[in-house]
Amino acid sequence: MTFPGLDRIEALARNLDGWQRELASKMTELEQSSAEGVSDSGLVRVTAAADGTIVSSEINARAMRLDSFTLAEEFTAAASRAQEAAATRVRELVGEVIGDAPGAARPAGDRQDRY
């Protein structure tokens, strides 16, 4: 007796090693990635790690002419943009892996049920 789904399971098992290698590669890339955000004035630049941690900031000397409230707003805007960009990069990298993963969800019109 043969099981129609068995071929699909065997194919998934064969592809699992490659998927795990790709996942490890993407995780390394993710750990080393960062993103930058710049304030509207361009006077404040912030870099965030993939997890959203602020790793560096650069304040142009002209920003020192701003009052403290405006400077704080500039920094907050740049930091938020850096964190948003980092989160977007994480979603892209994870999407690349998950989209190719065995058993990944397919659009409703693209389902290939073989049972």
PDB file of C-alpha atoms in Angstrom:
ATOM      1  CA  MET A   1       0.000   0.000   0.000  1.00  0.00           C
ATOM      2  CA  THR A   2       1.350   3.454  -0.911  1.00  0.00           C
ATOM      3  CA  PHE A   3       0.586   6.720   0.756  1.00  0.00           C
ATOM      4  CA  PRO A   4       0.144   9.708  -1.578  1.00  0.00           C
ATOM      5  CA  GLY A   5       1.521  12.171   0.986  1.00  0.00           C
ATOM      6  CA  LEU A   6       4.662  10.104   1.624  1.00  0.00           C
ATOM      7  CA  ASP A   7       6.448  11.448  -1.479  1.00  0.00           C
ATOM      8  CA  ARG A   8       5.801  15.003  -0.312  1.00  0.00           C
ATOM      9  CA  ILE A   9       7.143  14.232   3.178  1.00  0.00           C
ATOM     10  CA  GLU A  10      10.277  12.643   1.722  1.00  0.00           C
ATOM     11  CA  ALA A  11      10.857  15.672  -0.532  1.00  0.00           C
ATOM     12  CA  LEU A  12      10.470  18.011   2.442  1.00  0.00           C
ATOM     13  CA  ALA A  13      12.959  15.959   4.453  1.00  0.00           C
ATOM     14  CA  ARG A  14      15.511  16.132   1.626  1.00  0.00           C
ATOM     15  CA  ASN A  15      15.132  19.919   1.416  1.00  0.00           C
ATOM     16  CA  LEU A  16      15.369  20.448   5.169  1.00  0.00           C
ATOM     17  CA  ASP A  17      19.190  20.420   5.299  1.00  0.00           C
ATOM     18  CA  GLY A  18      19.457  23.125   2.654  1.00  0.00           C
ATOM     19  CA  TRP A  19      16.808  25.198   4.394  1.00  0.00           C
ATOM     20  CA  GLN A  20      18.656  24.922   7.714  1.00  0.00           C
ATOM     21  CA  ARG A  21      21.907  26.075   6.077  1.00  0.00           C
ATOM     22  CA  GLU A  22      20.107  29.024   4.507  1.00  0.00           C
ATOM     23  CA  LEU A  23      18.515  29.880   7.848  1.00  0.00           C
ATOM     24  CA  ALA A  24      21.918  29.855   9.585  1.00  0.00           C
ATOM     25  CA  SER A  25      23.339  32.114   6.874  1.00  0.00           C
ATOM     26  CA  LYS A  26      20.437  34.559   7.182  1.00  0.00           C
ATOM     27  CA  MET A  27      20.750  34.568  10.977  1.00  0.00           C
ATOM     28  CA  THR A  28      24.420  35.525  10.664  1.00  0.00           C
ATOM     29  CA  GLU A  29      23.508  38.241   8.185  1.00  0.00           C
ATOM     30  CA  LEU A  30      20.771  39.430  10.537  1.00  0.00           C
ATOM     31  CA  GLU A  31      23.116  39.593  13.539  1.00  0.00           C
ATOM     32  CA  GLN A  32      25.542  41.731  11.554  1.00  0.00           C
ATOM     33  CA  SER A  33      22.953  44.039  10.015  1.00  0.00           C
ATOM     34  CA  SER A  34      22.101  47.562  11.066  1.00  0.00           C
ATOM     35  CA  ALA A  35      19.996  50.390   9.712  1.00  0.00           C
ATOM     36  CA  GLU A  36      20.266  54.126   9.725  1.00  0.00           C
ATOM     37  CA  GLY A  37      17.727  56.861  10.378  1.00  0.00           C
ATOM     38  CA  VAL A  38      18.120  60.558   9.715  1.00  0.00           C
ATOM     39  CA  SER A  39      16.114  63.431  11.139  1.00  0.00           C
ATOM     40  CA  ASP A  40      14.130  65.742   8.845  1.00  0.00           C
ATOM     41  CA  SER A  41      16.790  68.429   9.081  1.00  0.00           C
ATOM     42  CA  GLY A  42      19.558  65.918   8.401  1.00  0.00           C
ATOM     43  CA  LEU A  43      21.392  67.141  11.485  1.00  0.00           C
ATOM     44  CA  VAL A  44      20.962  63.909  13.479  1.00  0.00           C
ATOM     45  CA  ARG A  45      21.848  60.430  12.217  1.00  0.00           C
ATOM     46  CA  VAL A  46      21.220  57.283  14.280  1.00  0.00           C
ATOM     47  CA  THR A  47      22.175  53.657  13.629  1.00  0.00           C
ATOM     48  CA  ALA A  48      20.165  50.774  15.096  1.00  0.00           C
ATOM     49  CA  ALA A  49      21.042  47.081  15.292  1.00  0.00           C
ATOM     50  CA  ALA A  50      18.656  44.436  14.013  1.00  0.00           C
ATOM     51  CA  ASP A  51      17.065  44.137  17.463  1.00  0.00           C
ATOM     52  CA  GLY A  52      16.373  47.882  17.543  1.00  0.00           C
ATOM     53  CA  THR A  53      19.185  48.769  19.936  1.00  0.00           C
ATOM     54  CA  ILE A  54      20.697  52.159  19.164  1.00  0.00           C
ATOM     55  CA  VAL A  55      24.371  51.498  18.438  1.00  0.00           C
ATOM     56  CA  SER A  56      25.545  54.941  17.378  1.00  0.00           C
ATOM     57  CA  SER A  57      24.437  58.486  16.815  1.00  0.00           C
ATOM     58  CA  GLU A  58      25.938  61.421  15.013  1.00  0.00           C
ATOM     59  CA  ILE A  59      24.926  64.990  15.709  1.00  0.00           C
ATOM     60  CA  ASN A  60      26.021  67.681  13.288  1.00  0.00           C
ATOM     61  CA  ALA A  61      27.638  70.679  14.964  1.00  0.00           C
ATOM     62  CA  ARG A  62      24.898  72.928  13.544  1.00  0.00           C
ATOM     63  CA  ALA A  63      22.380  70.974  15.659  1.00  0.00           C
ATOM     64  CA  MET A  64      23.898  72.587  18.744  1.00  0.00           C
ATOM     65  CA  ARG A  65      22.155  75.800  17.734  1.00  0.00           C
ATOM     66  CA  LEU A  66      18.783  74.120  18.264  1.00  0.00           C
ATOM     67  CA  ASP A  67      16.944  74.402  21.542  1.00  0.00           C
ATOM     68  CA  SER A  68      16.922  71.247  23.663  1.00  0.00           C
ATOM     69  CA  PHE A  69      13.295  70.401  22.818  1.00  0.00           C
ATOM     70  CA  THR A  70      13.922  70.560  19.053  1.00  0.00           C
ATOM     71  CA  LEU A  71      17.172  68.614  19.355  1.00  0.00           C
ATOM     72  CA  ALA A  72      15.353  65.910  21.332  1.00  0.00           C
ATOM     73  CA  GLU A  73      12.658  65.727  18.631  1.00  0.00           C
ATOM     74  CA  GLU A  74      15.342  65.431  15.936  1.00  0.00           C
ATOM     75  CA  PHE A  75      17.057  62.624  17.814  1.00  0.00           C
ATOM     76  CA  THR A  76      13.763  60.811  18.488  1.00  0.00           C
ATOM     77  CA  ALA A  77      12.770  61.024  14.818  1.00  0.00           C
ATOM     78  CA  ALA A  78      16.133  59.712  13.639  1.00  0.00           C
ATOM     79  CA  ALA A  79      16.100  56.896  16.205  1.00  0.00           C
ATOM     80  CA  SER A  80      12.554  55.874  15.280  1.00  0.00           C
ATOM     81  CA  ARG A  81      13.456  55.779  11.597  1.00  0.00           C
ATOM     82  CA  ALA A  82      16.542  53.703  12.298  1.00  0.00           C
ATOM     83  CA  GLN A  83      14.536  51.226  14.360  1.00  0.00           C
ATOM     84  CA  GLU A  84      11.792  51.032  11.718  1.00  0.00           C
ATOM     85  CA  ALA A  85      14.393  50.419   9.010  1.00  0.00           C
ATOM     86  CA  ALA A  86      16.028  47.706  11.136  1.00  0.00           C
ATOM     87  CA  ALA A  87      12.648  46.021  11.698  1.00  0.00           C
ATOM     88  CA  THR A  88      11.926  46.155   7.968  1.00  0.00           C
ATOM     89  CA  ARG A  89      15.280  44.519   7.239  1.00  0.00           C
ATOM     90  CA  VAL A  90      14.529  41.775   9.766  1.00  0.00           C
ATOM     91  CA  ARG A  91      11.145  41.134   8.125  1.00  0.00           C
ATOM     92  CA  GLU A  92      12.801  40.961   4.700  1.00  0.00           C
ATOM     93  CA  LEU A  93      15.447  38.464   5.812  1.00  0.00           C
ATOM     94  CA  VAL A  94      12.961  36.311   7.705  1.00  0.00           C
ATOM     95  CA  GLY A  95      10.547  36.480   4.773  1.00  0.00           C
ATOM     96  CA  GLU A  96      13.248  35.235   2.424  1.00  0.00           C
ATOM     97  CA  VAL A  97      13.791  32.192   4.614  1.00  0.00           C
ATOM     98  CA  ILE A  98      10.177  31.517   5.565  1.00  0.00           C
ATOM     99  CA  GLY A  99       9.010  31.947   1.983  1.00  0.00           C
ATOM    100  CA  ASP A 100      11.315  29.114   0.938  1.00  0.00           C
ATOM    101  CA  ALA A 101      10.716  26.984   4.014  1.00  0.00           C
ATOM    102  CA  PRO A 102       9.264  23.502   3.739  1.00  0.00           C
ATOM    103  CA  GLY A 103       5.566  23.708   4.421  1.00  0.00           C
ATOM    104  CA  ALA A 104       5.471  27.494   4.080  1.00  0.00           C
ATOM    105  CA  ALA A 105       2.013  28.862   3.538  1.00  0.00           C
ATOM    106  CA  ARG A 106       1.069  29.412  -0.069  1.00  0.00           C
ATOM    107  CA  PRO A 107      -1.528  31.845  -1.387  1.00  0.00           C
ATOM    108  CA  ALA A 108      -5.002  30.282  -1.361  1.00  0.00           C
ATOM    109  CA  GLY A 109      -5.076  29.875  -5.148  1.00  0.00           C
ATOM    110  CA  ASP A 110      -1.681  28.151  -5.168  1.00  0.00           C
ATOM    111  CA  ARG A 111      -2.364  25.297  -2.755  1.00  0.00           C
ATOM    112  CA  GLN A 112      -1.305  21.874  -3.907  1.00  0.00           C
ATOM    113  CA  ASP A 113      -2.968  19.430  -1.578  1.00  0.00           C
ATOM    114  CA  ARG A 114      -1.953  15.900  -2.545  1.00  0.00           C
ATOM    115  CA  TYR A 115      -3.702  13.840   0.058  1.00  0.00           C
TER     116      TYR A 115
END
